[in-house]
GROMACS .gro file of C-alpha atoms in nm:
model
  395
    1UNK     CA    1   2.430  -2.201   0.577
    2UNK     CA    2   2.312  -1.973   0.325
    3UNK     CA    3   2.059  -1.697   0.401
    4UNK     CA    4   1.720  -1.903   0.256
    5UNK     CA    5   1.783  -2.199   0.565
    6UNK     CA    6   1.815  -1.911   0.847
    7UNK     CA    7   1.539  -1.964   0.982
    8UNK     CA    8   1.448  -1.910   1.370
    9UNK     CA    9   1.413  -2.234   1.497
   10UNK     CA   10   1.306  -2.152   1.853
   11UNK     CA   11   1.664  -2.119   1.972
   12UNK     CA   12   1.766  -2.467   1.877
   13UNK     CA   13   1.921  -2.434   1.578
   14UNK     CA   14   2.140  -2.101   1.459
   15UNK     CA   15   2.342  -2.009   1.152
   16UNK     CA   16   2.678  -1.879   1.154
   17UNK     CA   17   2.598  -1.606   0.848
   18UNK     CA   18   2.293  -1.476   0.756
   19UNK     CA   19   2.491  -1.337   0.441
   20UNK     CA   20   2.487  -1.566   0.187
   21UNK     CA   21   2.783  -1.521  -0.092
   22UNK     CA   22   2.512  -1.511  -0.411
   23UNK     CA   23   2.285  -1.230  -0.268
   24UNK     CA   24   2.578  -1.042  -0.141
   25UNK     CA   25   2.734  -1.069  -0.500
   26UNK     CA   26   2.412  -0.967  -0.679
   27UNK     CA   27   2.378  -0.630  -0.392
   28UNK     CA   28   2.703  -0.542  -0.519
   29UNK     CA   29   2.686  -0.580  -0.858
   30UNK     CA   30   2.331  -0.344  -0.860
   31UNK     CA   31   2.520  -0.057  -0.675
   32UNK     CA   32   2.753  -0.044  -0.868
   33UNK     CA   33   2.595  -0.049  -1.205
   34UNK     CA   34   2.274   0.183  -1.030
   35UNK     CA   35   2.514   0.401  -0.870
   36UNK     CA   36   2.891   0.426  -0.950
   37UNK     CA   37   2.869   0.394  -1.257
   38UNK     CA   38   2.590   0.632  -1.332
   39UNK     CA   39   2.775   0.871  -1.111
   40UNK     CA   40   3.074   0.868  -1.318
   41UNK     CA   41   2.953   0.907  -1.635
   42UNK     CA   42   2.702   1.136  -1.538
   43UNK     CA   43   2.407   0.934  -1.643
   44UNK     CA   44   2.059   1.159  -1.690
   45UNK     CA   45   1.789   0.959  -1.760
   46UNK     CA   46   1.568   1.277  -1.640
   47UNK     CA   47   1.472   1.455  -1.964
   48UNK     CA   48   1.616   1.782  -1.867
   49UNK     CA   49   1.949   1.919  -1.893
   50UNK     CA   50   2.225   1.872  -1.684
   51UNK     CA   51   2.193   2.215  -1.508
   52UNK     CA   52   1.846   2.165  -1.437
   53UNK     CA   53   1.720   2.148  -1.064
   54UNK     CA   54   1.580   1.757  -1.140
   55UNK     CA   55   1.910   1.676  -1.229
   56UNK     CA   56   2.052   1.769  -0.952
   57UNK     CA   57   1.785   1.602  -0.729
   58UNK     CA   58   1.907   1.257  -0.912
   59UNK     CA   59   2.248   1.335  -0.844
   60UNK     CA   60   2.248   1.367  -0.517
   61UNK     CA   61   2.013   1.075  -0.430
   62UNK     CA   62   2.295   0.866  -0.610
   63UNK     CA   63   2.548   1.064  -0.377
   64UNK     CA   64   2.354   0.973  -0.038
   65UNK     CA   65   2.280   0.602  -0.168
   66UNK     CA   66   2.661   0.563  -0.244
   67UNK     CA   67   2.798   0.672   0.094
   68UNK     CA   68   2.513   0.449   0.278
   69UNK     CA   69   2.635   0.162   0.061
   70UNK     CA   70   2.993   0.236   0.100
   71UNK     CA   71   2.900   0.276   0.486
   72UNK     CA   72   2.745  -0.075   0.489
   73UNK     CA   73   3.054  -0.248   0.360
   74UNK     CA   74   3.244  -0.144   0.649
   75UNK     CA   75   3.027  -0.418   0.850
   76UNK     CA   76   2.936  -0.677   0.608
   77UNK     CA   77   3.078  -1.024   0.570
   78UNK     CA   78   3.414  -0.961   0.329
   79UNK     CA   79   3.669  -1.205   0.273
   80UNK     CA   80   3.982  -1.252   0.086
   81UNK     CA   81   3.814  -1.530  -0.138
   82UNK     CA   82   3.504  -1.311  -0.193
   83UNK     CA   83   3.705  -1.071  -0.349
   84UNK     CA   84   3.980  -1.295  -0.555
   85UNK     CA   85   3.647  -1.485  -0.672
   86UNK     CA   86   3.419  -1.215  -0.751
   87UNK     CA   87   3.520  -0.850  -0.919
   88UNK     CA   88   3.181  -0.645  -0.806
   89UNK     CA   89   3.314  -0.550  -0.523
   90UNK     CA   90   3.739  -0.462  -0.642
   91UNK     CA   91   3.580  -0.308  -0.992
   92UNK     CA   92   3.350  -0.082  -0.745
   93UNK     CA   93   3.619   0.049  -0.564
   94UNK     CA   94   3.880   0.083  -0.827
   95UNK     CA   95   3.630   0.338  -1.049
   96UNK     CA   96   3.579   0.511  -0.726
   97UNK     CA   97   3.952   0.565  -0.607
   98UNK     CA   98   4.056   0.630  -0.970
   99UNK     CA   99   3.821   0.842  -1.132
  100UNK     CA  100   3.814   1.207  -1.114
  101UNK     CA  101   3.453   1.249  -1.043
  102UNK     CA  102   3.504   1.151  -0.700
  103UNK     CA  103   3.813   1.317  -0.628
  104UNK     CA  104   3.823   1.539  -0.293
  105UNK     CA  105   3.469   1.323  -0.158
  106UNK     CA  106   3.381   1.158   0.119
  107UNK     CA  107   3.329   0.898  -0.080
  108UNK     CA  108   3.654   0.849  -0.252
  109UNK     CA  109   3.821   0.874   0.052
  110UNK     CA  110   3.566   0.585   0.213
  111UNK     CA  111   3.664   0.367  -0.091
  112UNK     CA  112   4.040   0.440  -0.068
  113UNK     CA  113   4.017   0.343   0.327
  114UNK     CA  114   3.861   0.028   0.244
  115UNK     CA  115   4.054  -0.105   0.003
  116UNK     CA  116   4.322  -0.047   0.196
  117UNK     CA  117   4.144  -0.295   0.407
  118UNK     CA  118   4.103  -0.523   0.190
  119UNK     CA  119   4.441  -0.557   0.112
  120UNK     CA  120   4.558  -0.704   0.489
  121UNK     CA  121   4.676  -1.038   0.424
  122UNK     CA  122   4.444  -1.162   0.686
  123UNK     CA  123   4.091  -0.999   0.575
  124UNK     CA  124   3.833  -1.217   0.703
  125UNK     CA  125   4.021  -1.453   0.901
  126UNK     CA  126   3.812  -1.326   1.202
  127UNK     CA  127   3.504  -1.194   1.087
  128UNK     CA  128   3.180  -1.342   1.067
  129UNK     CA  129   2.797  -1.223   1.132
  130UNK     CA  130   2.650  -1.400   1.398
  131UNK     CA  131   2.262  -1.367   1.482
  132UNK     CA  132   2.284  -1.626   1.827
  133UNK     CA  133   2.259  -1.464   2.155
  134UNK     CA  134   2.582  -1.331   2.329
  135UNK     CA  135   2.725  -1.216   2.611
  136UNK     CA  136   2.855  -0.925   2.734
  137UNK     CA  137   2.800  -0.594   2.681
  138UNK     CA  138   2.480  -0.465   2.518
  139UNK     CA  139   2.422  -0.389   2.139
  140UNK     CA  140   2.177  -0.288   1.946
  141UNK     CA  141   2.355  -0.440   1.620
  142UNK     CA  142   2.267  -0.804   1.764
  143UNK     CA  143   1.939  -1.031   1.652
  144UNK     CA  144   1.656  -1.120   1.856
  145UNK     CA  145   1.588  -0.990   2.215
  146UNK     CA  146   1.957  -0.955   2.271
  147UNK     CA  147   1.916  -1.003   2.642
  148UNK     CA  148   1.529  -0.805   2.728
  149UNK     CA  149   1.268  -0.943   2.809
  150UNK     CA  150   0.914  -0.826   2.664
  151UNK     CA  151   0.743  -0.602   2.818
  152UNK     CA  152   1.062  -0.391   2.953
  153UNK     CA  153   0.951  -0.018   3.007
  154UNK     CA  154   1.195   0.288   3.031
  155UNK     CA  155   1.080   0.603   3.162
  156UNK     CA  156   1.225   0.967   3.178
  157UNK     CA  157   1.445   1.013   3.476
  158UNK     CA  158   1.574   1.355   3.581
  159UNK     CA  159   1.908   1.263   3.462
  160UNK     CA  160   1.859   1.024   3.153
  161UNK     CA  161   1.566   1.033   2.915
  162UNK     CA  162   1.409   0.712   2.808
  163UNK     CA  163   1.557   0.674   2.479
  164UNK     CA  164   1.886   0.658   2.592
  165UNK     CA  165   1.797   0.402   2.837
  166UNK     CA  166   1.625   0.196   2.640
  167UNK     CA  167   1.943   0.243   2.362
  168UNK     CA  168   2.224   0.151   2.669
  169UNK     CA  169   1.962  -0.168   2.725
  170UNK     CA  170   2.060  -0.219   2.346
  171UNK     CA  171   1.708  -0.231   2.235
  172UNK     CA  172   1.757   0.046   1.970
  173UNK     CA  173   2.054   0.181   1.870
  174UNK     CA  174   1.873   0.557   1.697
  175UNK     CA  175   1.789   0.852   1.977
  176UNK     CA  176   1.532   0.936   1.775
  177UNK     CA  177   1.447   0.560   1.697
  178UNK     CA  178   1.328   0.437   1.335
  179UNK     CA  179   1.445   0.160   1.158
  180UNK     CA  180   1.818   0.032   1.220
  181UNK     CA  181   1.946  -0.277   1.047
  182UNK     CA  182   2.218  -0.419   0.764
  183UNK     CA  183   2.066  -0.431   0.430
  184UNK     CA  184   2.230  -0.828   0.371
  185UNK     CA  185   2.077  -0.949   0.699
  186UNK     CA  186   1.747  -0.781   0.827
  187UNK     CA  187   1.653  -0.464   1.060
  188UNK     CA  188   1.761  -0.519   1.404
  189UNK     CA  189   1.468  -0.287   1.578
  190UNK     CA  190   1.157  -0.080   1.467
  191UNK     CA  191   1.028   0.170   1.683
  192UNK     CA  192   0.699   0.291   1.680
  193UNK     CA  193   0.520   0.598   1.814
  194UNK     CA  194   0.172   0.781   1.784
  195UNK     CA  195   0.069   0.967   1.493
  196UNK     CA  196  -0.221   1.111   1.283
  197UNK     CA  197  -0.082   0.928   0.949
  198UNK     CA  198  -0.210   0.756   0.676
  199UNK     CA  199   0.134   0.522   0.615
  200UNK     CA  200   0.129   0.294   0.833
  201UNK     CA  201  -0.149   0.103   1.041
  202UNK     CA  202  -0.074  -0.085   1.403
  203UNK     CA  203  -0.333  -0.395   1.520
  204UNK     CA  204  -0.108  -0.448   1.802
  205UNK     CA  205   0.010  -0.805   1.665
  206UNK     CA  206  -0.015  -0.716   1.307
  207UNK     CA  207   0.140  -0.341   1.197
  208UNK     CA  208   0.166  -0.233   0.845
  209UNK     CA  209   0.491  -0.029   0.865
  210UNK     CA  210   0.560   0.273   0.616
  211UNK     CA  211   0.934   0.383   0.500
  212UNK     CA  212   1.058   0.659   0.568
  213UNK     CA  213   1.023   0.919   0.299
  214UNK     CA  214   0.731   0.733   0.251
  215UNK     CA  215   0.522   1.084   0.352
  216UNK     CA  216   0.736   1.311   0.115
  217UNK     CA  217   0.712   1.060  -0.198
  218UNK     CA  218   0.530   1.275  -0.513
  219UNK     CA  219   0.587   1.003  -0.790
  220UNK     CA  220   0.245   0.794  -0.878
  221UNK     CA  221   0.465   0.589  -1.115
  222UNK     CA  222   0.757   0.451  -0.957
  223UNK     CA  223   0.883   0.407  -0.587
  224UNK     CA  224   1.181   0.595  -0.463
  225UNK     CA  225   1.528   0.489  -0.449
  226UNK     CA  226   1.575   0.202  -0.163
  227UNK     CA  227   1.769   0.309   0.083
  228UNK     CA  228   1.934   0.146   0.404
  229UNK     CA  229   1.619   0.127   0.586
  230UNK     CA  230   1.396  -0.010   0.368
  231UNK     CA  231   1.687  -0.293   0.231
  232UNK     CA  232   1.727  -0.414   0.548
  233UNK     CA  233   1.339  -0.420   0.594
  234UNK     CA  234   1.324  -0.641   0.275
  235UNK     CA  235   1.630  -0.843   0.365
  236UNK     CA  236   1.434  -0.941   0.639
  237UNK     CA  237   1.139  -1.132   0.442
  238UNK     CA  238   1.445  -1.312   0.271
  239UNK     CA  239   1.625  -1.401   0.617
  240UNK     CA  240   1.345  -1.482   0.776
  241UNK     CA  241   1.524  -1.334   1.145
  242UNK     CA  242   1.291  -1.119   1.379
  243UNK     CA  243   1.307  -0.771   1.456
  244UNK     CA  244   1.277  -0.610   1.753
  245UNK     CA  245   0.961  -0.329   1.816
  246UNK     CA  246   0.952  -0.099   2.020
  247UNK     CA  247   0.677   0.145   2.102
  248UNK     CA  248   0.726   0.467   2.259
  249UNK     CA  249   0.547   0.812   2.391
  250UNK     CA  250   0.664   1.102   2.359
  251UNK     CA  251   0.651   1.360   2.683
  252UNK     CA  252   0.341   1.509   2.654
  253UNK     CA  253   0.239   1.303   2.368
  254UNK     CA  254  -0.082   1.125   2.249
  255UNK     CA  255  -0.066   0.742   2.406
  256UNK     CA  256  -0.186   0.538   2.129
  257UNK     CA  257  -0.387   0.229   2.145
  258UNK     CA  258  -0.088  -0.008   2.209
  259UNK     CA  259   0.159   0.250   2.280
  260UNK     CA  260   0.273   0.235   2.671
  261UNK     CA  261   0.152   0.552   2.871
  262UNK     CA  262   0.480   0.714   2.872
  263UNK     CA  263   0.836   0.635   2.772
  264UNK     CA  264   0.969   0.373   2.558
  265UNK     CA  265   0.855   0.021   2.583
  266UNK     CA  266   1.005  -0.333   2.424
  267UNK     CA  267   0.659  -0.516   2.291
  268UNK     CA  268   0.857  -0.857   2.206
  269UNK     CA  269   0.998  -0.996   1.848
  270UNK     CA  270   0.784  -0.947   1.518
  271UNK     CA  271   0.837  -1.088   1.155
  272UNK     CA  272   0.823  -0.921   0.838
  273UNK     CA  273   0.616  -1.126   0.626
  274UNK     CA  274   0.545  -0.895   0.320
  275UNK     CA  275   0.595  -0.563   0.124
  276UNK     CA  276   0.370  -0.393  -0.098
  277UNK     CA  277   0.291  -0.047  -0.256
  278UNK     CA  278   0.088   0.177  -0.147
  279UNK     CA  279   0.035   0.571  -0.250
  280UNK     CA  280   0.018   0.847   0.042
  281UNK     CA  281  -0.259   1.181   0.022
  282UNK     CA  282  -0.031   1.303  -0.270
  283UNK     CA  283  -0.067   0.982  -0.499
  284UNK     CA  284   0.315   0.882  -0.435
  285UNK     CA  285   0.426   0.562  -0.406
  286UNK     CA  286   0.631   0.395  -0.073
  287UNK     CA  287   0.716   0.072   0.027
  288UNK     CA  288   0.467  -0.051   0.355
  289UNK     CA  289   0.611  -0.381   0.505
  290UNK     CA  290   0.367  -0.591   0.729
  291UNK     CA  291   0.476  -0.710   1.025
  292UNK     CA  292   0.360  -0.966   1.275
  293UNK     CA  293   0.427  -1.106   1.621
  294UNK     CA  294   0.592  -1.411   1.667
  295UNK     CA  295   0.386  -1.657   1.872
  296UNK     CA  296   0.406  -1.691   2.268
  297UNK     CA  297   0.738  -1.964   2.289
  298UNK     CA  298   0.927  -1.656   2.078
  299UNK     CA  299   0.859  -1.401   2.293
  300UNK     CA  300   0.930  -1.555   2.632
  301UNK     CA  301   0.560  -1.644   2.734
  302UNK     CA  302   0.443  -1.263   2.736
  303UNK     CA  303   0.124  -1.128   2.496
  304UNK     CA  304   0.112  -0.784   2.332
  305UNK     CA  305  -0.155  -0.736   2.612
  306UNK     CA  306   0.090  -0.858   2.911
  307UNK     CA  307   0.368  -0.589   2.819
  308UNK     CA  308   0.106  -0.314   2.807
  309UNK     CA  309  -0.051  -0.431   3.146
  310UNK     CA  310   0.348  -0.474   3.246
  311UNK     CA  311   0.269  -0.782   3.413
  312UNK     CA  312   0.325  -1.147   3.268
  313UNK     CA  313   0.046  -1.386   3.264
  314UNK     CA  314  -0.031  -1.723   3.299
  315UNK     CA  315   0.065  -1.951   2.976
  316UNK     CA  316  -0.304  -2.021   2.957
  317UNK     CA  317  -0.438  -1.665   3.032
  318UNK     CA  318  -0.169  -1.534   2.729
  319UNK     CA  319  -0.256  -1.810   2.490
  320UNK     CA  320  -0.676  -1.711   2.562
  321UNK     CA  321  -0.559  -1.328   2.511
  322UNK     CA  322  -0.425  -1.423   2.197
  323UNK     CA  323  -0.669  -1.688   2.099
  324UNK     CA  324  -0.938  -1.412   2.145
  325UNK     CA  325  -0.757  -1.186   1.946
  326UNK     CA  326  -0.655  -1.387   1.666
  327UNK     CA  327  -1.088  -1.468   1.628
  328UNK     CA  328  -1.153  -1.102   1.669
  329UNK     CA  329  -0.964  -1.005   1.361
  330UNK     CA  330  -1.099  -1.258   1.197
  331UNK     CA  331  -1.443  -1.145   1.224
  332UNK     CA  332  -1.333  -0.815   1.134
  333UNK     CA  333  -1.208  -0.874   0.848
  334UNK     CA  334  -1.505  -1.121   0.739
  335UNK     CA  335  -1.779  -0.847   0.865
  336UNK     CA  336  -1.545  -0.608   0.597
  337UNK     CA  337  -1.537  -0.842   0.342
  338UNK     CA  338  -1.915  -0.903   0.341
  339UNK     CA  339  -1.964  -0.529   0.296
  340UNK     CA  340  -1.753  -0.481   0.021
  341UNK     CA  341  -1.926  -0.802  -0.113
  342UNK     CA  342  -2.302  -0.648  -0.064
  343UNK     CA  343  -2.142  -0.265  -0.181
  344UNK     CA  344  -2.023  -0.419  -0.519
  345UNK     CA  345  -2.344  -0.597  -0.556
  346UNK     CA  346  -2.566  -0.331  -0.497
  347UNK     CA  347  -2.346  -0.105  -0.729
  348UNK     CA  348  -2.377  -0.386  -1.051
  349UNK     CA  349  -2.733  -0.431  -0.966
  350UNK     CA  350  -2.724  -0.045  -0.989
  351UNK     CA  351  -2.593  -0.009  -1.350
  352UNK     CA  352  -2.781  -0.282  -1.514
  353UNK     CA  353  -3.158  -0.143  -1.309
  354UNK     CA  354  -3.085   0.205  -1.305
  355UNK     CA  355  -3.160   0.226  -0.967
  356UNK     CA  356  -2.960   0.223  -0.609
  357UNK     CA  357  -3.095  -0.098  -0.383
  358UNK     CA  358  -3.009  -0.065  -0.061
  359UNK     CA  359  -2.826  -0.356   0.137
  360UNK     CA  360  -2.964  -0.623   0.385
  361UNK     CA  361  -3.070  -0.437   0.719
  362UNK     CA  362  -2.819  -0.714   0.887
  363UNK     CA  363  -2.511  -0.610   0.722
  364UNK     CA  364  -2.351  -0.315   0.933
  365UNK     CA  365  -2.400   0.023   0.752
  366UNK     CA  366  -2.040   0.158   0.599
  367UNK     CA  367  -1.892   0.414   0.773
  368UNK     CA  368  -1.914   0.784   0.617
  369UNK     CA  369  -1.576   0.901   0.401
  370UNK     CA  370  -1.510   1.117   0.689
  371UNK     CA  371  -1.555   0.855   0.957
  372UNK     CA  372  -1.295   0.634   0.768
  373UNK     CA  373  -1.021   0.884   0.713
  374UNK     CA  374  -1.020   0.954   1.051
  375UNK     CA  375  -1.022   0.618   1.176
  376UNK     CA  376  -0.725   0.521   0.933
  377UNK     CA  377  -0.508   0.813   1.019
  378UNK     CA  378  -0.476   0.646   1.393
  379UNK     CA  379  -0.124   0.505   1.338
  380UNK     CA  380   0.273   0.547   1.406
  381UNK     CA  381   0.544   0.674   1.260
  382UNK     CA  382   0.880   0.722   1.188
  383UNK     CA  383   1.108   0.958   1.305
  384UNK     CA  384   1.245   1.231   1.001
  385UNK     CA  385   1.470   1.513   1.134
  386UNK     CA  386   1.458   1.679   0.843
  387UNK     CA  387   1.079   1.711   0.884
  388UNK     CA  388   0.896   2.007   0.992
  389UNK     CA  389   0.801   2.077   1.364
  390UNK     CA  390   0.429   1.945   1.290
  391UNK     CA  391   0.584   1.702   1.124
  392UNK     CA  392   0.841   1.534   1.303
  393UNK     CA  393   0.826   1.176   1.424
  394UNK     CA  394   0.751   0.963   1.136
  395UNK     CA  395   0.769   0.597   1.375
   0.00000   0.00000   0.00000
């Protein structure tokens, strides 16, 4: 079944690969012509010289995507007819065993180790991806709610702290949580926390979700180079397969609107629906994915507002909860529309009278520039160790 027809039938119906051969093919074929090959001829499409610091900033972004890609192969669906059938993958590794550019790295010795692998008479006799439920002992690297139930809480213990809890449950598989998935099949988990950011934007069971780096970006033109994170993020839209969110606090921490009051908490299974640009304070462009919770049958009968309560409720109590929250967005977003309707009206009837006209005294008054800002900077984000102390936590 190829990775268009996975889609999440309510448990009745489940693929055996969510890798299909063509998009695998195609992922292979753009790192190596984006990446190897650039690397070994050393490629500058910067302007500058070779020596010069933006170089080197290319550089080593092709470095870091190269290892995460050659990292990602040592999990994805390979098999001895994938590679007599298809040369991305065997012309990939030969320029990177072979050439002298990546003598003495990490990386050649990554690509040396797995073509050894590929070379075992039996390569992919036994390996498949599944995305069913299974047994046994807890993963994070498994689709779904991979045994948890919505609404599962984990809180600091004297012994353990909550994130390591929650990652033995095998609801995330990060300490410092983010986004974990394969960038063929989808993101496994999200994790969410707190934040005064701009990037990304949580309605409980709608979030617009920022990538990480997303903060840092500088370029209004173009959007950085995809990495892990946000390829499994848009593998996801293709496959169709939920991801897990979670939503934490840290010790000491703000609690945000649908955050739990402390610890880590599994809110249920969400979609990713869509991905768009957006620019951060600095103009920069970043990738923010939308996500949005599966109905009440996917998520084992419990609401958003049920797993921060921590108690289930009745099917028809859940389905009014959601019922009144689906019709409350709605008339948020048609009280919005009708002001930016009356604001754009009241600005053409501006130019052509040469005078302001104010609105209709029943349309609600917009909020001030400094009002807005502060109301849109209530969000979550991802973690970023490389981030500064104020910084740090960017999901």
């Amino acid at each position: 079944m190829s990775a268009s027809e996975a889609t999440y039938a309510h448990g009745k119906r489940w693929p055996s690969t969510v890798v299909d051969i063509p998009s695998f093919v195609a992922y292979l074929k753009q790192e190596r012509d984006e990446i190897v090959i650039p690397l070994r001829d050393g490629k500058n499409d910067t302007g500058s010289s070779k020596d010069s610091e933006e170089f080197g900033k290319v550089q080593t972004a092709r470095w870091n995507r190269l290892k995460d890609h050659l990292d990602m192969l040592k999990q994805s669906h390979v098999n001895a007819e994938l590679l007599e059938g298809e040369a991305a993958l065997a012309n990939t590794l030969e320029i990177i065993c072979t050439d002298p550019v990546f003598d003495g790295t990490d990386c050649g010795e990554a690509a040396q180790k797995l073509q050894q692998r590929y070379a075992q008479p039996d390569l992919g006799t036994h390996k498949t991806v599944t995305i069913g439920p299974s047994k046994g002992k807890p993963n994070c690297r498994k689709y779904f709610h991979n045994g948890l139930t919505p609404g599962k809480t984990w809180r600091k213990t004297e012994t353990d702290p909550a994130s390591h809890q929650a990652l033995k449950a095998g609801a995330h598989g990060l300490p410092q949580g983010g986004i974990y998935g394969h960038p063929l099949s989808g993101a496994y988990f999200v994790t969410l926390r707190f934040s005064k950011s701009k990037l990304n934007h949580d309605d409980g069971t709608k979030i617009l979700y920022g990538t990480r780096g997303g903060r840092k970006a500088r370029d209004p033109a173009s959007l950085p180079a995809p990495n892990r994170e946000t390829l499994s993020l848009r593998a996801s839209i293709r496959t169709m397969i939920p991801v897990r969110v979670l939503r934490f606090t840290s010790a000491g921490g703000k609690r945000g609107q649908y955050g739990p009051a402390e610890g880590w908490r599994y809110d249920g299974l969400y979609k990713v629906t869509a991905v768009e640009t957006a620019a951060n304070k600095h103009g920069g462009l970043f990738e923010q994915f939308t996500l949005e919770r599966l109905p009440l049958e996917d998520n084992k009968g419990w609401s958003l507002a049920d797993c921060y309560r921590g108690e289930k409720s009745s099917e028809e109590d859940a389905r009014k909860q959601t019922k009144e929250k689906l019709e409350a967005d709605k008339e948020v977003a048609d009280a919005r529309a009708e002001r930016q309707f009356f604001k754009i009206t009241v600005n053409q009837a501006d130019g052509e009278s040469g005078h302001a006209q104010s609105a209709p005294s029943d349309v609600p008054a917009e909020t001030t520039e400094q009002e807005s800002d502060q109301e849109s900077e209530e969000g979550y984000e991802e973690s970023d160790s490389d981030e500064s102390a104020d910084d740090e936590g960017d999901h």
